[in-house]
PDB file of C-alpha atoms in Angstrom:
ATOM      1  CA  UNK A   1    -124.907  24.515 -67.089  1.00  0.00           C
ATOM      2  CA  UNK A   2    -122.311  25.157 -64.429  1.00  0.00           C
ATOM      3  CA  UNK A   3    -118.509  26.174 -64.829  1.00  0.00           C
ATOM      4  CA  UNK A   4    -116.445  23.422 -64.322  1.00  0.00           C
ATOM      5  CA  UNK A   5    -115.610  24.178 -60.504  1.00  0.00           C
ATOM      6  CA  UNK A   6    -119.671  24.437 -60.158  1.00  0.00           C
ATOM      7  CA  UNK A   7    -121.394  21.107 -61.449  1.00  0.00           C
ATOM      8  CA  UNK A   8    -124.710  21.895 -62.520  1.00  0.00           C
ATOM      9  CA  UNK A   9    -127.547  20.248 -61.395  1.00  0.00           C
ATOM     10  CA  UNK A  10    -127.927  17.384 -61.767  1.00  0.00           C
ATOM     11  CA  UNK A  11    -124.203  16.335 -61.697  1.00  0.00           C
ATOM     12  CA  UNK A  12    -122.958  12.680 -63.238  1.00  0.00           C
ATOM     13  CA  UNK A  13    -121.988  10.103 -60.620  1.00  0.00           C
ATOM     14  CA  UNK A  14    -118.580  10.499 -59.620  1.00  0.00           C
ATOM     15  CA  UNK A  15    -118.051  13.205 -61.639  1.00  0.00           C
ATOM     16  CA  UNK A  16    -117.247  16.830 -59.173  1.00  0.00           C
ATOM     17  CA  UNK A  17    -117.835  18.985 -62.329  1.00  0.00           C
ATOM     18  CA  UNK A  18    -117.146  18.882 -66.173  1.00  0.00           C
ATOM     19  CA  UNK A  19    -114.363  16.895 -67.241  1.00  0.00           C
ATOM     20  CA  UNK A  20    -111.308  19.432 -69.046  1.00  0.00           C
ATOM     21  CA  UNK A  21    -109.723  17.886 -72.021  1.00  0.00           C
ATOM     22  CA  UNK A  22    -106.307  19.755 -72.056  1.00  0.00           C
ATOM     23  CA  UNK A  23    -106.152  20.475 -75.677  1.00  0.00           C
ATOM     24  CA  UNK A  24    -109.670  20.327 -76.671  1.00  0.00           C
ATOM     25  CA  UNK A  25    -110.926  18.826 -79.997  1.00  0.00           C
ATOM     26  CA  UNK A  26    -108.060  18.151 -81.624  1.00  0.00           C
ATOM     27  CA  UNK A  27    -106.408  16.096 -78.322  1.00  0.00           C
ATOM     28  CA  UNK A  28    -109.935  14.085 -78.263  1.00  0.00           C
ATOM     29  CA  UNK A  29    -109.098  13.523 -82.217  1.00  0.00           C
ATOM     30  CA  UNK A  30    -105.923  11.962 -81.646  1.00  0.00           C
ATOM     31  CA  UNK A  31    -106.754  10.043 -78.192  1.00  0.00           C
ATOM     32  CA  UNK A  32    -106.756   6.669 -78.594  1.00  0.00           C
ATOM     33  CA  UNK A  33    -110.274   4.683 -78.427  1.00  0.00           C
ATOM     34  CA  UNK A  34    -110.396   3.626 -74.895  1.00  0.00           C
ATOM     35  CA  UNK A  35    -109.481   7.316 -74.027  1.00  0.00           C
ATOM     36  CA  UNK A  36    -112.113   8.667 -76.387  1.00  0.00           C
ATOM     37  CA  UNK A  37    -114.622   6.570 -74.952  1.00  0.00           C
ATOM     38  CA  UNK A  38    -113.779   7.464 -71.472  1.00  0.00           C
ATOM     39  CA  UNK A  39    -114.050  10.868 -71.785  1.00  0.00           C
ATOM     40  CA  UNK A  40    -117.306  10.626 -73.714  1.00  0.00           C
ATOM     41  CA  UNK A  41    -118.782   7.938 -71.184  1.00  0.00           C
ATOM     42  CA  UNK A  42    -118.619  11.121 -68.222  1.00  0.00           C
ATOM     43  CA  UNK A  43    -120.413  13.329 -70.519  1.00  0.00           C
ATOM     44  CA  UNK A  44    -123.385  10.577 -71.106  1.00  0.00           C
ATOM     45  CA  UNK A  45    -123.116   7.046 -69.725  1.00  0.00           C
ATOM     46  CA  UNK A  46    -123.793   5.140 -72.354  1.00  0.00           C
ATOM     47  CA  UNK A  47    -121.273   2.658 -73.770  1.00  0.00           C
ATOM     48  CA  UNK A  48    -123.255   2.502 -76.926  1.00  0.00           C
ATOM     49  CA  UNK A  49    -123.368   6.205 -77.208  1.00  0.00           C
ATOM     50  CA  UNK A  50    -119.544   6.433 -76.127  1.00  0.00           C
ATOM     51  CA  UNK A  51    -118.269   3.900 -78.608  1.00  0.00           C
ATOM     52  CA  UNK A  52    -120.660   5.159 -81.767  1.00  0.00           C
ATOM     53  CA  UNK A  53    -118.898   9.061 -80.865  1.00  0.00           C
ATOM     54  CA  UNK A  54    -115.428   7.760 -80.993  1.00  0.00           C
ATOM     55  CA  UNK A  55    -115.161   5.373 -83.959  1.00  0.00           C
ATOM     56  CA  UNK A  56    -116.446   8.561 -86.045  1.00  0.00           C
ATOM     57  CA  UNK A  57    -113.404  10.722 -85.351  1.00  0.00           C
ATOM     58  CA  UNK A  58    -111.706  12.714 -86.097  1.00  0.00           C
ATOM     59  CA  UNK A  59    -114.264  15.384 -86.304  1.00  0.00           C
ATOM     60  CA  UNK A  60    -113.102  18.455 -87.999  1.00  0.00           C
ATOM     61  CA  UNK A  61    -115.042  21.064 -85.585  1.00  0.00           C
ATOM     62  CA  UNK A  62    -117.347  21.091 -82.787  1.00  0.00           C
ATOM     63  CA  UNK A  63    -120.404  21.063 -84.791  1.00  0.00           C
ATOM     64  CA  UNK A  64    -119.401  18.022 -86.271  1.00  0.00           C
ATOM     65  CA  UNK A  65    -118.673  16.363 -82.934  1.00  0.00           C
ATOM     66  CA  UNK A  66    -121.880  17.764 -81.405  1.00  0.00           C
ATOM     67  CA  UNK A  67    -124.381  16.683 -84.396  1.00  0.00           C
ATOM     68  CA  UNK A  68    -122.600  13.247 -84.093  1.00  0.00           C
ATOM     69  CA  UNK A  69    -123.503  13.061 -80.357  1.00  0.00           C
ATOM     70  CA  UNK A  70    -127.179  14.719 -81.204  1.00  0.00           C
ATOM     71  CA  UNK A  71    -127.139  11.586 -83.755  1.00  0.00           C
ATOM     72  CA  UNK A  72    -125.963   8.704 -81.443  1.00  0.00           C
ATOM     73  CA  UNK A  73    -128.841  10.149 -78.675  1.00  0.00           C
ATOM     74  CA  UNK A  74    -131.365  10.104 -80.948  1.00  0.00           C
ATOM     75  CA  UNK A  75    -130.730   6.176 -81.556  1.00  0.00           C
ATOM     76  CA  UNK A  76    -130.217   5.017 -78.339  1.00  0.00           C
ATOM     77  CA  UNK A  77    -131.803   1.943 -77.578  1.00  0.00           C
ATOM     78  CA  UNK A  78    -134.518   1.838 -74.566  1.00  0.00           C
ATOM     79  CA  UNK A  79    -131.267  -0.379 -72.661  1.00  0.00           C
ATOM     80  CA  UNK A  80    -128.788   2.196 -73.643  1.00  0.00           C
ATOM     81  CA  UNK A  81    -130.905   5.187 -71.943  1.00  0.00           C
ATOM     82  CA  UNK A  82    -131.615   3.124 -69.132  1.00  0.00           C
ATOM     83  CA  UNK A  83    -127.744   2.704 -68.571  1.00  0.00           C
ATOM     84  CA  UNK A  84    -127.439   6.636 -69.375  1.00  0.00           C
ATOM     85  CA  UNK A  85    -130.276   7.845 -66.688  1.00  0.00           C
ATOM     86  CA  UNK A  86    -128.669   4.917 -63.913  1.00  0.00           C
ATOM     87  CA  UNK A  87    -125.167   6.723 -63.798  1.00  0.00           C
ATOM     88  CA  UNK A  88    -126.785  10.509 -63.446  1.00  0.00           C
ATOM     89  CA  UNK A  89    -127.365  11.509 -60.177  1.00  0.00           C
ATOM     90  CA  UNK A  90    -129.230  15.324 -58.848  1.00  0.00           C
ATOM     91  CA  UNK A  91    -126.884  17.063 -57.464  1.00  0.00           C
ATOM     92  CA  UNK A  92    -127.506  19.207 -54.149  1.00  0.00           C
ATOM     93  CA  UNK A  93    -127.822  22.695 -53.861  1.00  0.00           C
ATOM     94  CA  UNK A  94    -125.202  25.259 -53.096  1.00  0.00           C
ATOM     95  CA  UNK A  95    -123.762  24.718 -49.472  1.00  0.00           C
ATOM     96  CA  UNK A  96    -124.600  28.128 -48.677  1.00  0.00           C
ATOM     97  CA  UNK A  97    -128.267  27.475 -49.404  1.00  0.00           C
ATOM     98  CA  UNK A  98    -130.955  27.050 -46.561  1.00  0.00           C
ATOM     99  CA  UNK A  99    -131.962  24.261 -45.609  1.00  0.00           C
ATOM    100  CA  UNK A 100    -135.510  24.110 -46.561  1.00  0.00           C
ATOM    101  CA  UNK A 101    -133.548  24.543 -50.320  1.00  0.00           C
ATOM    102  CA  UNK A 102    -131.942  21.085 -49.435  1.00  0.00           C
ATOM    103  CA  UNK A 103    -135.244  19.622 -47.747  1.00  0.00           C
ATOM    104  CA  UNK A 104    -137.394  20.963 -50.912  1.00  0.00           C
ATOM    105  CA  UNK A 105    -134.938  19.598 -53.550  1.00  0.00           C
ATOM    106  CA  UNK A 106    -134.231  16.074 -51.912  1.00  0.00           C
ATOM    107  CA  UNK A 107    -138.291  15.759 -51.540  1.00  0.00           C
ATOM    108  CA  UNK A 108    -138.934  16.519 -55.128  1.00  0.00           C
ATOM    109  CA  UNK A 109    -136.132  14.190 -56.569  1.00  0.00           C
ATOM    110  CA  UNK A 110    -136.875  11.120 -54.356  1.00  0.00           C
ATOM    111  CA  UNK A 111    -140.846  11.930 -55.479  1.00  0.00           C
ATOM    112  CA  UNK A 112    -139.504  12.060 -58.879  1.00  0.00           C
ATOM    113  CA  UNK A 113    -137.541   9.157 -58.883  1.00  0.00           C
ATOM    114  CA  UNK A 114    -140.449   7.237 -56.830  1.00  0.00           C
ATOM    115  CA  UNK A 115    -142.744   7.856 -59.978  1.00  0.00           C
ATOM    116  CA  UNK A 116    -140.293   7.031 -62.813  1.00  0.00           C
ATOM    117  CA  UNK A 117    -137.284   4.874 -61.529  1.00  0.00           C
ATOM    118  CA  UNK A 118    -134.298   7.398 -62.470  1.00  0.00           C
ATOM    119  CA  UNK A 119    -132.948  10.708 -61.315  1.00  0.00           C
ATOM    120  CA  UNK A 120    -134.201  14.186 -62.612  1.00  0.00           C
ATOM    121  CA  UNK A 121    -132.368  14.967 -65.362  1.00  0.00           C
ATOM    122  CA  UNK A 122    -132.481  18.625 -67.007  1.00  0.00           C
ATOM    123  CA  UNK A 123    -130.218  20.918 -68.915  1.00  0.00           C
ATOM    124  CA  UNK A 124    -129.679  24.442 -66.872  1.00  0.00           C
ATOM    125  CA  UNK A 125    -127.326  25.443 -70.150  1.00  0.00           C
ATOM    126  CA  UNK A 126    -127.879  29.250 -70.055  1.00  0.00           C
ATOM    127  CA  UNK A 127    -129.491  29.254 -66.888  1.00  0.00           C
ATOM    128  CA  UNK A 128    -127.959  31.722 -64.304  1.00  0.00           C
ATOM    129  CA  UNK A 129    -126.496  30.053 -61.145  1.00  0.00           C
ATOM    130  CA  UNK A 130    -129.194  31.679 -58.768  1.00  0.00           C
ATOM    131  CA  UNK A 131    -132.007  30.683 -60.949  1.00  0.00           C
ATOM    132  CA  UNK A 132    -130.601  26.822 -61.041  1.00  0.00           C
ATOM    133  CA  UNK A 133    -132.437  25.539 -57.863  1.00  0.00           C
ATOM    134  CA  UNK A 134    -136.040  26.887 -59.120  1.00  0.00           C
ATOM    135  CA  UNK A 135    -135.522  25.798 -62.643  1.00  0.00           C
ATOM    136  CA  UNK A 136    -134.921  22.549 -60.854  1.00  0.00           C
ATOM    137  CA  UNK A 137    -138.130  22.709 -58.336  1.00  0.00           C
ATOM    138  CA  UNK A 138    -140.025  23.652 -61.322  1.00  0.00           C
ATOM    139  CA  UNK A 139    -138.837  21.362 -64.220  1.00  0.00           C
ATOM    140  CA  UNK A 140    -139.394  18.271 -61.841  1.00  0.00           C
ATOM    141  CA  UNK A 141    -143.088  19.692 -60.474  1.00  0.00           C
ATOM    142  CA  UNK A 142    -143.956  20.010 -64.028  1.00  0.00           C
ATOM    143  CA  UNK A 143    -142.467  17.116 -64.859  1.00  0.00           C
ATOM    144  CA  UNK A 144    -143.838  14.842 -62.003  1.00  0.00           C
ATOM    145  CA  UNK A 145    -147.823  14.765 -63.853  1.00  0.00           C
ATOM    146  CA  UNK A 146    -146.457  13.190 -67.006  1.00  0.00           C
ATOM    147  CA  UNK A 147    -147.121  10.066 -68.139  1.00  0.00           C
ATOM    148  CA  UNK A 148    -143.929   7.406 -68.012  1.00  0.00           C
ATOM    149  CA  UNK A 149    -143.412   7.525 -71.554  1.00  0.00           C
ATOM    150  CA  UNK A 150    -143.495  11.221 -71.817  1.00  0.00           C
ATOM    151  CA  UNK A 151    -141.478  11.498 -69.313  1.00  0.00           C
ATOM    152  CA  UNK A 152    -138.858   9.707 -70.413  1.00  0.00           C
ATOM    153  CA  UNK A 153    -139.138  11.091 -74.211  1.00  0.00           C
ATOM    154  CA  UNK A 154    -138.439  14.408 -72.223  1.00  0.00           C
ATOM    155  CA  UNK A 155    -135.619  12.619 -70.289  1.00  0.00           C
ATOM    156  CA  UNK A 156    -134.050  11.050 -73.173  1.00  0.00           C
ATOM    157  CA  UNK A 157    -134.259  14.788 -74.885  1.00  0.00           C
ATOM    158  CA  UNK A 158    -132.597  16.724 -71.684  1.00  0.00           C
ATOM    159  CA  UNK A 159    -129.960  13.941 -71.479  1.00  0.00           C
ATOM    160  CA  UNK A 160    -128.982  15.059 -74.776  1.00  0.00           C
ATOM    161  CA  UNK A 161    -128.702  18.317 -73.875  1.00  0.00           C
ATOM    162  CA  UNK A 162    -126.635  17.962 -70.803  1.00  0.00           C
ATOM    163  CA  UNK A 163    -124.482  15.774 -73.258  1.00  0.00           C
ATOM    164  CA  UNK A 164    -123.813  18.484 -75.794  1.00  0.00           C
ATOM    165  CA  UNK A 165    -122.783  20.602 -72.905  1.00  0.00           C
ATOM    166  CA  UNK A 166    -120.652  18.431 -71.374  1.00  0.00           C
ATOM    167  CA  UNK A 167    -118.937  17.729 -74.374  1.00  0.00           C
ATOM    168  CA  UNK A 168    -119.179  21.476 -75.040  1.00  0.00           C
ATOM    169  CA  UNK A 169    -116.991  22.593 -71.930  1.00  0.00           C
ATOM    170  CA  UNK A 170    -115.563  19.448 -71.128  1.00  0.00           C
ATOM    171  CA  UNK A 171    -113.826  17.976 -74.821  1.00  0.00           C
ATOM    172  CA  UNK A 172    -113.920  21.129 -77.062  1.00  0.00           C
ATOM    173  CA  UNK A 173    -112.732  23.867 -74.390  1.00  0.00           C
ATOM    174  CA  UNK A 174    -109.080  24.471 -75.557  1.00  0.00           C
TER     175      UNK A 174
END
């Protein structure tokens, strides 16, 4: 995953980075619904998801907050992931790539979304910055011989993931 002034990739619609909650968990705690779900909504997309996160507060620690997001992914509904997967979006390169970097990676996502109807999405969480585009090239080569319903098992599962880091950096960061 990226710092907040580097979105990862792939990025959420709209979204230049990682959304900063000013005083972290115990701000989102107090925020009032709408808020909550707002915030929420730019770390995964789905109203369902967004709304099932906020009525549970206030959580007492990230953990909390994070199993209760882990919980609310797992029972998405196949409507609610297709609203999730809609609003992401790959994000480019670094601008100071090459161009066959931007060529390569716009070829593989439009293949990708070609075969299964939604972007790429994958959690780089842990992965260093200059090993983000080949993670990328290689998660959606890998990815591209799966069968729709794997695929989208392992889409519903990386979705996840990027949620529990957005909500990481994005709710819990003080």
């Amino acid at each position: 995953m990226g710092s907040p002034a580097t979105p990862a990739i792939p990025g959420r619609q709209g979204a230049p980075g990682y959304p900063r909650h000013p005083a972290g968990l115990v701000r989102f705690n107090a925020a009032s619904e709408a808020e909550a779900e707002e915030l929420l909504l730019s770390c995964c997309h789905s109203r369902r998801w967004a709304e099932r996160v906020a009525a549970h507060r206030p959580y007492p620690t990230l953990d909390a907050l994070l199993a209760a997001a882990d919980e609310a992914g797992y029972d998405l509904a196949a409507a609610d992931l297709d609203e999730a997967l809609a609003a992401e979006c790959p994000a480019a390169p670094h601008p100071d790539a090459p161009a066959a970097a931007h060529t390569a990676l716009r070829a593989a996502h439009a293949a990708y979304e070609s075969r299964f109807g939604h972007a790429f999405v994958i959690s780089l969480d842990g992965v260093r910055p200059a090993e983000r585009l080949d993670q990328v090239l290689a998660g959606i080569r890998s990815r591209l011989g799966n069968e729709p319903e794997e695929e989208r098992a392992i889409a519903a599962d990386e979705l996840r993931r990027l949620a529990r880091a957005r909500l990481t950096v994005g709710i819990a960061a003080p």
